[in-house]
Coordinates of C-alpha atoms and ligand atoms in Angstrom, one line a residue:
M697 CA 0.0 0.0 0.0
A698 CA 1.3 3.5 -0.9
F699 CA 0.6 6.0 1.9
R700 CA -0.7 9.4 0.7
V701 CA 1.6 11.8 2.4
A702 CA 1.4 15.6 3.0
I703 CA 4.2 17.8 4.2
I704 CA 3.3 21.0 6.1
G705 CA 6.2 23.5 6.0
T706 CA 8.7 23.1 3.2
G707 CA 11.8 24.7 4.7
H708 CA 15.1 23.0 5.6
V709 CA 14.0 19.9 7.5
A710 CA 11.2 19.1 5.0
H711 CA 13.8 18.0 2.6
L712 CA 14.9 15.2 5.0
H713 CA 11.2 14.1 5.2
A714 CA 10.7 14.2 1.4
N715 CA 13.8 12.2 0.6
A716 CA 12.9 9.7 3.4
Y717 CA 9.4 9.2 2.1
R718 CA 10.8 8.7 -1.4
A719 CA 13.3 6.2 -0.1
S720 CA 10.8 4.3 2.0
G721 CA 9.2 2.8 -1.2
K722 CA 5.8 2.9 0.6
A723 CA 4.7 6.5 0.3
E724 CA 3.7 9.1 -2.3
I725 CA 3.9 12.8 -1.4
V726 CA 0.5 14.1 -2.7
A727 CA 0.6 17.6 -1.3
I728 CA 2.7 20.2 0.4
V729 CA 1.8 23.4 2.3
D730 CA 3.8 26.5 2.9
I731 CA 2.8 30.1 3.4
N732 CA 6.0 31.2 1.5
D733 CA 5.1 31.0 -2.2
E734 CA 8.7 30.9 -3.4
I735 CA 9.9 28.2 -1.0
R736 CA 6.7 26.1 -1.8
A737 CA 7.2 26.4 -5.6
A738 CA 10.9 25.4 -5.4
F739 CA 10.0 22.4 -3.3
Q740 CA 7.2 21.4 -5.6
K741 CA 9.6 21.5 -8.6
E742 CA 12.4 19.6 -6.8
Y743 CA 10.2 16.7 -5.8
G744 CA 7.5 16.8 -8.6
I745 CA 4.6 17.1 -6.1
P746 CA 1.1 17.4 -7.7
N747 CA -0.7 19.7 -5.3
T748 CA 0.4 22.7 -3.3
Y749 CA -1.4 24.8 -0.7
R750 CA -0.9 28.0 1.4
D751 CA -3.3 26.9 4.1
Y752 CA -2.9 23.5 5.8
R753 CA -6.6 23.3 6.8
T754 CA -7.7 23.5 3.2
M755 CA -5.1 20.9 2.2
L756 CA -6.3 18.5 4.9
D757 CA -9.9 18.9 3.8
S758 CA -9.2 18.6 0.1
E759 CA -6.5 15.9 0.1
G760 CA -7.4 13.5 2.9
P761 CA -3.8 12.4 3.5
D762 CA -2.9 9.2 5.4
V763 CA 0.3 10.6 6.9
V764 CA 1.3 14.2 7.7
S765 CA 4.7 15.6 8.3
V766 CA 4.7 18.7 10.5
C767 CA 7.8 20.7 9.5
V768 CA 7.1 24.2 10.8
W769 CA 8.5 26.1 13.7
P770 CA 7.8 24.7 17.2
H771 CA 5.1 27.1 18.3
L772 CA 2.9 25.8 15.4
H773 CA 3.4 22.1 16.1
P774 CA 0.5 21.7 18.6
E775 CA -2.2 23.5 16.5
I776 CA -1.2 21.7 13.3
T777 CA -0.8 18.3 14.9
V778 CA -4.1 18.4 16.7
T779 CA -5.9 19.7 13.6
A780 CA -4.3 16.9 11.5
A781 CA -5.2 14.4 14.1
G782 CA -8.8 15.5 13.8
T783 CA -8.8 14.8 10.1
H784 CA -10.7 11.6 9.3
S785 CA -8.2 10.2 6.8
V786 CA -5.0 10.7 8.9
K787 CA -3.4 7.6 10.5
G788 CA 0.1 8.8 11.2
I789 CA 1.8 12.1 12.0
I790 CA 5.5 12.9 12.2
C791 CA 5.9 16.1 14.1
E792 CA 9.4 17.7 14.2
K793 CA 11.2 18.3 17.4
P794 CA 10.7 19.9 19.9
L795 CA 7.3 18.3 20.1
A796 CA 6.0 21.6 21.6
L797 CA 7.2 24.3 23.9
T798 CA 4.8 23.7 26.8
L799 CA 3.6 20.7 28.8
P800 CA -0.1 21.3 28.3
A801 CA 0.3 21.5 24.5
M802 CA 2.3 18.3 24.4
N803 CA -0.4 16.6 26.5
E804 CA -3.1 17.7 24.1
M805 CA -1.2 16.4 21.1
I806 CA -0.5 13.0 22.7
T807 CA -4.0 12.6 24.0
T808 CA -5.7 13.6 20.8
C809 CA -3.5 11.2 18.7
R810 CA -4.1 8.3 21.2
Q811 CA -7.9 8.9 21.3
R812 CA -8.0 8.7 17.5
G813 CA -5.6 5.8 17.2
I814 CA -3.1 7.8 15.3
A815 CA 0.6 6.9 15.4
L816 CA 2.5 10.1 16.5
G817 CA 6.2 10.1 15.6
V818 CA 8.6 12.8 16.7
G819 CA 11.6 14.0 14.7
H820 CA 14.3 12.4 16.9
Q821 CA 15.6 10.4 14.0
L822 CA 19.0 9.8 15.7
R823 CA 17.4 6.9 17.6
H824 CA 17.6 5.1 14.2
Q825 CA 21.2 5.9 13.5
A826 CA 23.3 2.7 13.1
R827 CA 25.8 3.7 15.8
V828 CA 23.1 4.6 18.2
R829 CA 21.4 1.2 17.7
A830 CA 24.8 -0.4 18.1
V831 CA 25.2 1.3 21.5
R832 CA 21.7 0.5 22.6
E833 CA 22.3 -3.2 21.7
L834 CA 25.6 -3.3 23.6
I835 CA 23.8 -2.0 26.7
S836 CA 20.9 -4.3 26.3
S837 CA 23.2 -7.3 25.8
G838 CA 24.3 -6.9 29.4
A839 CA 27.9 -7.4 28.5
F840 CA 28.9 -4.2 30.2
G841 CA 26.5 -4.4 33.2
A842 CA 24.1 -1.8 34.3
V843 CA 24.4 1.8 33.2
R844 CA 25.6 4.0 36.2
R845 CA 26.7 7.3 34.7
V846 CA 26.1 9.2 31.5
W847 CA 28.1 12.2 30.4
A848 CA 26.6 13.9 27.3
V849 CA 28.0 16.8 25.3
C850 CA 26.2 18.8 22.7
G851 CA 28.9 21.2 21.6
S852 CA 26.9 23.5 19.4
G853 CA 23.5 25.0 19.1
D854 CA 20.9 25.5 21.9
L855 CA 18.8 23.3 24.1
M856 CA 15.5 23.2 22.2
S857 CA 17.1 22.9 18.8
N858 CA 20.2 20.7 19.2
T859 CA 20.8 19.4 22.7
I860 CA 17.3 18.0 22.6
H861 CA 18.7 15.3 20.4
T862 CA 21.5 14.6 22.8
I863 CA 19.0 14.4 25.7
D864 CA 16.7 12.1 23.7
L865 CA 19.7 9.8 23.1
V866 CA 20.6 9.8 26.8
H867 CA 17.0 8.7 27.5
F868 CA 17.2 6.1 24.8
F869 CA 20.4 4.6 26.3
C870 CA 18.8 4.6 29.8
D871 CA 15.8 2.6 28.5
D872 CA 13.6 5.7 28.6
R873 CA 13.4 5.5 32.4
Q874 CA 12.0 8.6 34.0
V875 CA 14.5 11.2 35.1
K876 CA 13.4 12.2 38.6
R877 CA 15.7 15.1 39.5
V878 CA 17.4 17.9 37.6
L879 CA 19.8 20.5 38.8
A880 CA 20.9 23.0 36.1
Q881 CA 22.5 26.3 35.4
V882 CA 21.6 28.2 32.2
D883 CA 23.3 31.3 30.8
P884 CA 20.5 33.2 29.1
G885 CA 23.0 34.9 26.7
D886 CA 22.2 38.2 25.0
G887 CA 18.6 37.9 23.7
A888 CA 19.0 35.5 20.8
Y889 CA 15.9 33.9 19.3
R890 CA 15.8 30.7 17.2
F891 CA 12.8 29.2 15.5
G892 CA 10.9 32.2 17.0
H893 CA 11.6 31.6 20.7
P894 CA 14.4 32.7 23.0
V895 CA 17.4 30.5 23.3
E896 CA 20.3 30.5 25.9
R897 CA 24.0 30.7 25.2
T898 CA 25.2 27.7 27.3
S899 CA 24.0 25.4 30.0
V900 CA 24.8 22.4 32.1
A901 CA 22.5 19.9 33.9
Y902 CA 23.1 17.2 36.4
A903 CA 20.2 14.7 36.7
L904 CA 19.2 11.5 38.4
I905 CA 17.3 8.4 37.5
P906 CA 16.8 6.7 40.9
E907 CA 17.2 3.0 41.6
E908 CA 14.0 1.2 40.9
G909 CA 13.1 -2.5 41.1
G910 CA 16.7 -3.6 41.6
I911 CA 17.9 -1.5 38.6
P912 CA 20.6 0.8 40.0
D913 CA 20.4 4.6 39.8
V914 CA 22.0 6.5 36.9
R915 CA 23.7 9.9 37.3
I916 CA 23.6 12.1 34.2
C917 CA 25.5 15.2 33.2
V918 CA 24.5 17.1 30.1
E919 CA 26.7 20.0 28.8
S920 CA 25.2 22.1 26.1
A921 CA 26.9 24.4 23.6
N922 CA 30.0 26.4 24.2
C923 CA 30.7 24.6 27.4
W924 CA 34.4 23.7 27.5
S925 CA 34.1 20.1 26.1
Q926 CA 34.1 19.4 22.4
G927 CA 31.9 17.0 20.5
Y928 CA 28.4 16.8 19.1
H929 CA 26.1 14.2 20.7
Y930 CA 29.4 12.9 22.3
I931 CA 28.2 10.6 25.0
T932 CA 30.2 8.5 27.5
I933 CA 28.2 5.7 29.2
E934 CA 29.9 4.3 32.3
C935 CA 28.6 0.9 33.2
V936 CA 29.3 -1.5 36.0
D937 CA 31.7 -3.6 33.8
G938 CA 33.1 -1.1 31.3
T939 CA 32.4 2.1 29.3
I940 CA 30.9 2.8 26.0
E941 CA 31.6 6.0 24.0
I942 CA 29.7 7.3 21.0
N943 CA 30.9 10.2 18.8
R944 CA 34.1 11.0 20.7
P945 CA 35.9 13.6 18.5
G946 CA 38.6 12.0 16.4
S947 CA 37.6 8.4 17.3
P948 CA 35.6 5.7 15.6
P949 CA 31.8 6.2 16.1
V950 CA 31.5 3.7 18.9
V951 CA 34.3 2.5 21.3
A952 CA 33.6 0.1 24.1
K953 CA 36.0 -0.9 26.8
G954 CA 35.6 -3.7 29.4
W955 CA 37.1 -3.1 32.8
R956 CA 38.3 -6.7 33.1
S957 CA 40.0 -6.8 29.7
T958 CA 42.5 -4.4 28.2
G959 CA 41.0 -4.7 24.7
E960 CA 38.7 -2.1 23.1
E961 CA 35.8 -3.1 21.0
L962 CA 35.4 -0.8 18.0
K963 CA 32.1 -1.2 16.3
E964 CA 32.6 -1.1 12.5
M965 CA 29.6 0.8 11.1
G966 CA 30.3 0.6 7.4
E967 CA 27.8 2.6 5.4
E968 CA 25.3 4.1 7.8
P969 CA 21.8 4.2 6.4
D970 CA 20.0 7.6 6.6
P971 CA 18.3 7.8 10.0
S972 CA 15.5 9.9 8.6
T973 CA 14.6 7.2 6.1
L974 CA 14.6 4.6 8.9
A975 CA 12.4 6.9 11.1
V976 CA 9.9 7.3 8.3
R977 CA 9.9 3.5 7.7
D978 CA 9.3 3.0 11.4
L979 CA 6.4 5.4 11.4
L980 CA 4.8 3.7 8.4
D981 CA 5.3 0.3 10.0
A982 CA 3.8 1.6 13.3
V983 CA 0.7 2.8 11.3
E984 CA 0.4 -0.6 9.6
H985 CA 0.8 -2.6 12.8
H986 CA -1.0 -0.3 15.2
R987 CA 2.0 0.2 17.5
E988 CA 4.0 3.2 18.9
P989 CA 6.9 4.4 16.8
V990 CA 10.4 4.1 18.4
S991 CA 10.5 7.9 18.7
N992 CA 7.0 8.8 19.9
G993 CA 4.9 11.3 21.7
I994 CA 6.0 10.2 25.1
T995 CA 9.7 10.1 24.3
G996 CA 9.4 13.5 22.6
Y997 CA 7.6 14.8 25.7
K998 CA 10.3 13.6 28.0
A999 CA 13.1 15.4 26.0
V1000 CA 11.2 18.7 26.2
E1001 CA 10.3 18.1 29.9
F1002 CA 14.0 17.7 30.7
I1003 CA 14.8 21.0 29.1
L1004 CA 11.9 22.8 30.8
A1005 CA 13.1 21.3 34.1
M1006 CA 16.6 22.8 33.4
Y1007 CA 15.0 26.3 32.9
Q1008 CA 12.9 25.8 36.0
S1009 CA 16.0 24.7 38.1
A1010 CA 18.0 27.7 36.8
L1011 CA 15.1 30.0 37.6
K1012 CA 14.5 28.6 41.1
R1013 CA 18.2 28.0 41.8
S1014 CA 17.3 24.5 43.2
I1015 CA 16.8 20.9 42.3
V1016 CA 13.6 20.3 40.3
E1017 CA 11.6 17.1 40.7
L1018 CA 10.1 15.3 37.7
P1019 CA 7.7 14.6 36.2
L1020 CA 6.9 18.3 36.1
S1021 CA 3.4 19.2 37.1
V1022 CA 1.5 20.2 34.0
D1023 CA 0.5 23.3 35.9
T1024 CA 4.1 24.5 36.3
P1025 CA 4.1 28.1 35.1
D1026 CA 5.7 27.9 31.7
P1027 CA 9.5 27.7 32.5
L1028 CA 10.6 28.8 29.1
R1029 CA 8.7 32.0 29.3
H1030 CA 9.6 32.7 32.9
F1031 CA 13.2 32.0 32.5
F1032 CA 13.7 34.4 29.6
H1033 CA 11.0 36.9 30.7
W1034 CA 9.5 36.1 27.3
D1035 CA 6.2 37.6 26.3
G1036 CA 5.5 34.7 24.0
V1037 CA 5.7 36.8 20.9
I1038 CA 7.4 34.9 18.0
R1039 CA 10.5 36.9 16.9
G1040 CA 13.3 36.8 14.5
G1041 CA 16.0 39.2 15.5
R1042 CA 19.3 37.4 15.8
G1043 CA 17.4 34.1 15.4
T1044 CA 16.7 34.7 11.8
A1045 CA 20.3 33.8 11.1
F1046 CA 19.5 30.4 12.3
S1047 CA 16.6 29.8 10.0
T1048 CA 17.8 28.0 7.0
T1049 CA 15.3 29.7 4.8
G1050 CA 16.3 33.1 5.9
A1051 CA 13.6 35.6 6.8
V1052 CA 11.1 35.1 9.4
T1053 CA 8.1 33.7 7.7
T1054 CA 6.1 33.0 10.8
T1055 CA 4.5 35.4 13.3
G1056 CA 2.3 34.8 16.2
K1057 CA 2.2 34.3 19.9
I1058 CA 2.1 31.1 22.0
S1059 CA -0.8 30.8 24.3
Ligands
NAD1506 N1 15.1 16.5 13.2 C1 16.1 17.3 12.7 O1 17.2 16.9 12.5 C2 15.8 18.8 12.4 C3 16.6 19.5 11.7 C4 16.3 20.9 11.4 C5 15.1 21.4 11.9 N2 14.3 20.6 12.7 C6 13.0 21.1 13.2 O2 12.1 21.3 12.2 C7 11.3 22.4 12.4 C8 11.4 23.4 11.2 O3 12.7 23.8 11.1 P1 13.3 24.3 9.6 O4 14.8 24.4 9.8 O5 12.8 23.4 8.5 O6 12.6 25.7 9.5 P2 12.5 26.6 8.2 O7 12.3 28.0 8.7 O8 13.6 26.3 7.3 O9 11.2 26.1 7.5 C9 9.9 26.3 8.1 C10 8.9 26.5 7.0 O10 7.6 26.6 7.5 C11 6.9 27.5 6.7 N3 5.7 27.9 7.5 C12 5.6 28.9 8.5 N4 4.3 29.0 8.9 C13 3.6 28.1 8.2 C14 2.2 27.7 8.2 N5 1.4 28.3 9.0 N6 1.8 26.8 7.3 C15 2.7 26.2 6.5 N7 4.0 26.5 6.4 C16 4.4 27.4 7.3 C17 7.9 28.6 6.5 O11 7.5 29.4 5.4 C18 9.1 27.8 6.2 O12 9.3 27.5 4.8 C19 11.7 23.0 13.7 O13 10.9 22.6 14.7 C20 13.1 22.5 13.9 O14 13.5 22.4 15.3 C21 14.6 19.3 12.9

């Protein structure tokens, strides 16, 4: 069966989605939506897409797609995802990260999709990267014993745009167990905006997954952008019987070292398949088999929740307990004294498509 796919927002990341749907062999992109006529037209030409729209609601009504990719800026993710989920034909949605900027918005997205039996995937495609799967398998094999400490570095970008992938990988390597405590410091920087919302300059978090049911506790450290360590999604996983490293600068993708042997196990990756293609295949398979995708609403929620807990901790200058209450006054807004207005400013430099094409205010 070929899934009828629609992509909403045809900027930078939409190209990853389009190529992934094409490579999946199971999907046909029947329509695209973008409020920017030039960007939309260029995208249509590049991928030979039959129908284009300026308004996503009109597209949903007219096309009745099976699967929708939400590739716009984060403040629009909730409205578009919930509307798409309310469309009779829709069976699967891939929403880009961050799932949303607030806890209530993410709750609504997850609940709506669940109620309607829609598979909700989130754009944390690195879960499908070959080296990430290899690390996950090494941990699951038990050869290195239980995970005790994780040190994760995201050496460029900001929390909501880049470190969110690092945090999602930390969760993945910790079997998606719930982080219960976060202590963080965040340098707000000089008023930069990215994807319409304020972003910090640098940050560090110390977090705890407590012992549960005989599985020992895990201590986590996340360093984000312009901290003094180098590396991008460079993660060291200290286990009871050895360490596993992924993405150490200047080293093979995965290096594992047992305490009891002197040898190092280097995982040969060979050609790594494109993770976005694997993520799309996983979503389509999840739709076919009525299961959760590997990167789903809950895992996407936890990555954003961790970041909001960091802002909250920096704001309160204390440890924050998780799960955060959904009533927690919006930590992103409070930390940055943000009025919720979507802005360009310095942030426009980060938008791959250039000018700010989106305006609005988060509720
Ligand atoms: N998973 C990844 O690796 C990855 C990589 C880059 C970006 N992203 C995420 O993807 C999202 C988009 O980022 P981007 O870099 O593609 O941004 P972008 O600015 O390049 O593209 C966004 C597009 O959305 C369009 N748009 C704005 N409002 C719209 C509306 N109401 N209806 C339809 N289209 C609208 C804009 O005109 C623009 O073309 C962000 O959430 C970002 O964090 C994920």
